[in-house]
């Protein structure tokens, strides 16, 4: 999956704006928030030892990837909520070793589980600024 920097950010913003909470329009305090988006990792370097014919610097180039997740939340009142969620992200990578060997079948994939506390400053306005703290 190849995107340039501007298009990848625009794509992510559209996806984030398009996702909505399921159950938010009812009086039910429970809600579900699914989301999808674009994952972007920075390229990095590493030191290789006993891999290939030369020890030394390895360059790791990552591509744009995929992220998806879902959270289950509970709205205590108009301003305060808590969420438990799961997120999966995956980015393909290509590694170039010090001796010039290239491995193009790498992948950085991760699962993330989190708990958030959310405070909404202006819950009845079209744009709802909030502060979130999580682990």
PDB file of C-alpha atoms in Angstrom:
ATOM      1  CA  UNK A   1       0.000   0.000   0.000  1.00  0.00           C
ATOM      2  CA  UNK A   2       1.779   3.168  -1.202  1.00  0.00           C
ATOM      3  CA  UNK A   3       0.515   6.686  -0.414  1.00  0.00           C
ATOM      4  CA  UNK A   4       2.349   9.977  -0.410  1.00  0.00           C
ATOM      5  CA  UNK A   5       2.522  11.900   2.855  1.00  0.00           C
ATOM      6  CA  UNK A   6      -0.287  14.410   2.149  1.00  0.00           C
ATOM      7  CA  UNK A   7      -2.761  11.864   0.744  1.00  0.00           C
ATOM      8  CA  UNK A   8      -2.181   9.459   3.627  1.00  0.00           C
ATOM      9  CA  UNK A   9      -2.940  12.169   6.210  1.00  0.00           C
ATOM     10  CA  UNK A  10      -6.028  13.321   4.279  1.00  0.00           C
ATOM     11  CA  UNK A  11      -7.264   9.708   4.012  1.00  0.00           C
ATOM     12  CA  UNK A  12      -6.798   9.191   7.759  1.00  0.00           C
ATOM     13  CA  UNK A  13      -8.645  12.409   8.618  1.00  0.00           C
ATOM     14  CA  UNK A  14     -11.609  11.440   6.417  1.00  0.00           C
ATOM     15  CA  UNK A  15     -11.796   7.991   8.028  1.00  0.00           C
ATOM     16  CA  UNK A  16     -11.625   9.398  11.540  1.00  0.00           C
ATOM     17  CA  UNK A  17     -14.342  11.951  10.791  1.00  0.00           C
ATOM     18  CA  UNK A  18     -16.527   9.260   9.188  1.00  0.00           C
ATOM     19  CA  UNK A  19     -16.512   6.951  12.222  1.00  0.00           C
ATOM     20  CA  UNK A  20     -19.267   7.564  14.728  1.00  0.00           C
ATOM     21  CA  UNK A  21     -20.212   6.073  18.045  1.00  0.00           C
ATOM     22  CA  UNK A  22     -22.871   3.382  17.852  1.00  0.00           C
ATOM     23  CA  UNK A  23     -25.458   4.060  20.559  1.00  0.00           C
ATOM     24  CA  UNK A  24     -24.543   7.727  21.027  1.00  0.00           C
ATOM     25  CA  UNK A  25     -27.937   9.017  19.849  1.00  0.00           C
ATOM     26  CA  UNK A  26     -29.938   7.057  22.424  1.00  0.00           C
ATOM     27  CA  UNK A  27     -30.239   7.345  26.196  1.00  0.00           C
ATOM     28  CA  UNK A  28     -28.188   4.171  26.598  1.00  0.00           C
ATOM     29  CA  UNK A  29     -24.984   4.995  28.541  1.00  0.00           C
ATOM     30  CA  UNK A  30     -23.049   2.211  26.740  1.00  0.00           C
ATOM     31  CA  UNK A  31     -21.516   2.863  23.325  1.00  0.00           C
ATOM     32  CA  UNK A  32     -19.313   1.135  20.759  1.00  0.00           C
ATOM     33  CA  UNK A  33     -16.762   2.978  18.592  1.00  0.00           C
ATOM     34  CA  UNK A  34     -15.308   1.058  15.634  1.00  0.00           C
ATOM     35  CA  UNK A  35     -12.625   2.731  13.534  1.00  0.00           C
ATOM     36  CA  UNK A  36     -10.240   2.123  10.661  1.00  0.00           C
ATOM     37  CA  UNK A  37      -7.386   4.171   9.339  1.00  0.00           C
ATOM     38  CA  UNK A  38      -3.905   4.423   7.977  1.00  0.00           C
ATOM     39  CA  UNK A  39      -0.845   3.461  10.022  1.00  0.00           C
ATOM     40  CA  UNK A  40       2.378   5.380   9.405  1.00  0.00           C
ATOM     41  CA  UNK A  41       5.709   4.380  10.963  1.00  0.00           C
ATOM     42  CA  UNK A  42       9.041   6.171  10.586  1.00  0.00           C
ATOM     43  CA  UNK A  43      11.930   4.460   8.824  1.00  0.00           C
ATOM     44  CA  UNK A  44      14.639   3.345  11.227  1.00  0.00           C
ATOM     45  CA  UNK A  45      18.087   1.786  11.448  1.00  0.00           C
ATOM     46  CA  UNK A  46      19.508  -1.077  13.471  1.00  0.00           C
ATOM     47  CA  UNK A  47      22.814  -2.869  13.994  1.00  0.00           C
ATOM     48  CA  UNK A  48      23.013  -6.341  12.470  1.00  0.00           C
ATOM     49  CA  UNK A  49      25.305  -9.013  13.818  1.00  0.00           C
ATOM     50  CA  UNK A  50      25.742 -12.530  12.415  1.00  0.00           C
ATOM     51  CA  UNK A  51      23.120 -11.875   9.720  1.00  0.00           C
ATOM     52  CA  UNK A  52      24.391 -11.993   6.151  1.00  0.00           C
ATOM     53  CA  UNK A  53      28.090 -11.694   5.283  1.00  0.00           C
ATOM     54  CA  UNK A  54      28.839  -8.370   6.998  1.00  0.00           C
ATOM     55  CA  UNK A  55      27.996  -6.972  10.397  1.00  0.00           C
ATOM     56  CA  UNK A  56      26.909  -3.347  10.555  1.00  0.00           C
ATOM     57  CA  UNK A  57      24.064  -0.992   9.916  1.00  0.00           C
ATOM     58  CA  UNK A  58      20.692  -2.258   8.704  1.00  0.00           C
ATOM     59  CA  UNK A  59      18.211   0.179   7.147  1.00  0.00           C
ATOM     60  CA  UNK A  60      14.524  -0.562   7.728  1.00  0.00           C
ATOM     61  CA  UNK A  61      12.065   1.141   5.381  1.00  0.00           C
ATOM     62  CA  UNK A  62       8.422   0.917   6.397  1.00  0.00           C
ATOM     63  CA  UNK A  63       5.392   1.453   4.189  1.00  0.00           C
ATOM     64  CA  UNK A  64       2.004   2.929   5.015  1.00  0.00           C
ATOM     65  CA  UNK A  65      -0.148   0.293   6.635  1.00  0.00           C
ATOM     66  CA  UNK A  66      -3.545  -0.462   8.077  1.00  0.00           C
ATOM     67  CA  UNK A  67      -5.022   0.189  11.513  1.00  0.00           C
ATOM     68  CA  UNK A  68      -8.395  -0.843  12.895  1.00  0.00           C
ATOM     69  CA  UNK A  69      -9.917  -1.012  16.312  1.00  0.00           C
ATOM     70  CA  UNK A  70     -12.995  -1.015  18.452  1.00  0.00           C
ATOM     71  CA  UNK A  71     -13.786   0.325  21.880  1.00  0.00           C
ATOM     72  CA  UNK A  72     -16.606  -0.215  24.341  1.00  0.00           C
ATOM     73  CA  UNK A  73     -17.440   2.824  26.448  1.00  0.00           C
ATOM     74  CA  UNK A  74     -19.685   3.897  29.274  1.00  0.00           C
ATOM     75  CA  UNK A  75     -20.968   7.494  29.566  1.00  0.00           C
ATOM     76  CA  UNK A  76     -21.291   8.337  33.281  1.00  0.00           C
ATOM     77  CA  UNK A  77     -22.761  11.782  32.617  1.00  0.00           C
ATOM     78  CA  UNK A  78     -22.720  14.463  29.921  1.00  0.00           C
ATOM     79  CA  UNK A  79     -18.995  15.126  30.432  1.00  0.00           C
ATOM     80  CA  UNK A  80     -17.337  11.946  31.732  1.00  0.00           C
ATOM     81  CA  UNK A  81     -16.884   8.568  30.055  1.00  0.00           C
ATOM     82  CA  UNK A  82     -14.539   5.596  30.206  1.00  0.00           C
ATOM     83  CA  UNK A  83     -13.538   3.219  27.402  1.00  0.00           C
ATOM     84  CA  UNK A  84     -11.861  -0.164  27.005  1.00  0.00           C
ATOM     85  CA  UNK A  85     -10.505  -0.855  23.552  1.00  0.00           C
ATOM     86  CA  UNK A  86      -8.442  -2.976  21.193  1.00  0.00           C
ATOM     87  CA  UNK A  87      -6.412  -1.846  18.190  1.00  0.00           C
ATOM     88  CA  UNK A  88      -4.534  -3.772  15.495  1.00  0.00           C
ATOM     89  CA  UNK A  89      -2.005  -2.212  13.150  1.00  0.00           C
ATOM     90  CA  UNK A  90       0.214  -3.655  10.433  1.00  0.00           C
ATOM     91  CA  UNK A  91       3.001  -2.094   8.313  1.00  0.00           C
ATOM     92  CA  UNK A  92       5.084  -3.913   5.692  1.00  0.00           C
ATOM     93  CA  UNK A  93       8.834  -3.298   5.771  1.00  0.00           C
ATOM     94  CA  UNK A  94      11.988  -3.841   3.749  1.00  0.00           C
ATOM     95  CA  UNK A  95      15.353  -4.400   5.450  1.00  0.00           C
ATOM     96  CA  UNK A  96      18.691  -3.663   3.748  1.00  0.00           C
ATOM     97  CA  UNK A  97      21.689  -5.197   5.538  1.00  0.00           C
ATOM     98  CA  UNK A  98      25.249  -3.827   5.595  1.00  0.00           C
ATOM     99  CA  UNK A  99      26.350  -6.282   2.880  1.00  0.00           C
ATOM    100  CA  UNK A 100      23.558  -5.122   0.527  1.00  0.00           C
ATOM    101  CA  UNK A 101      21.180  -8.056   1.040  1.00  0.00           C
ATOM    102  CA  UNK A 102      17.537  -6.974   0.919  1.00  0.00           C
ATOM    103  CA  UNK A 103      14.687  -8.688   2.747  1.00  0.00           C
ATOM    104  CA  UNK A 104      11.398  -7.327   1.439  1.00  0.00           C
ATOM    105  CA  UNK A 105       8.929  -9.537   3.307  1.00  0.00           C
ATOM    106  CA  UNK A 106       9.044  -7.910   6.759  1.00  0.00           C
ATOM    107  CA  UNK A 107       6.025  -6.744   8.703  1.00  0.00           C
ATOM    108  CA  UNK A 108       5.530  -4.736  11.874  1.00  0.00           C
ATOM    109  CA  UNK A 109       2.224  -5.833  13.378  1.00  0.00           C
ATOM    110  CA  UNK A 110       0.900  -5.114  16.846  1.00  0.00           C
ATOM    111  CA  UNK A 111      -2.128  -5.486  19.080  1.00  0.00           C
ATOM    112  CA  UNK A 112      -2.884  -2.764  21.599  1.00  0.00           C
ATOM    113  CA  UNK A 113      -5.310  -2.923  24.503  1.00  0.00           C
ATOM    114  CA  UNK A 114      -6.194   0.244  26.379  1.00  0.00           C
ATOM    115  CA  UNK A 115      -8.408   1.858  29.013  1.00  0.00           C
ATOM    116  CA  UNK A 116      -9.252   5.563  28.636  1.00  0.00           C
ATOM    117  CA  UNK A 117     -10.926   8.169  30.773  1.00  0.00           C
ATOM    118  CA  UNK A 118     -12.565  10.954  28.741  1.00  0.00           C
ATOM    119  CA  UNK A 119     -13.714  14.422  29.797  1.00  0.00           C
ATOM    120  CA  UNK A 120     -15.807  16.344  27.213  1.00  0.00           C
ATOM    121  CA  UNK A 121     -15.633  20.146  27.554  1.00  0.00           C
ATOM    122  CA  UNK A 122     -18.661  21.062  25.391  1.00  0.00           C
ATOM    123  CA  UNK A 123     -20.715  17.892  24.805  1.00  0.00           C
ATOM    124  CA  UNK A 124     -23.746  19.610  23.213  1.00  0.00           C
ATOM    125  CA  UNK A 125     -21.832  21.477  20.467  1.00  0.00           C
ATOM    126  CA  UNK A 126     -21.170  20.191  16.915  1.00  0.00           C
ATOM    127  CA  UNK A 127     -17.402  20.110  17.627  1.00  0.00           C
ATOM    128  CA  UNK A 128     -16.815  18.424  20.943  1.00  0.00           C
ATOM    129  CA  UNK A 129     -13.323  19.116  22.372  1.00  0.00           C
ATOM    130  CA  UNK A 130     -12.277  16.548  24.960  1.00  0.00           C
ATOM    131  CA  UNK A 131      -9.361  15.499  27.113  1.00  0.00           C
ATOM    132  CA  UNK A 132      -8.487  11.825  27.355  1.00  0.00           C
ATOM    133  CA  UNK A 133      -6.119   9.983  29.677  1.00  0.00           C
ATOM    134  CA  UNK A 134      -5.338   6.329  29.248  1.00  0.00           C
ATOM    135  CA  UNK A 135      -3.104   3.332  29.801  1.00  0.00           C
TER     136      UNK A 135
END
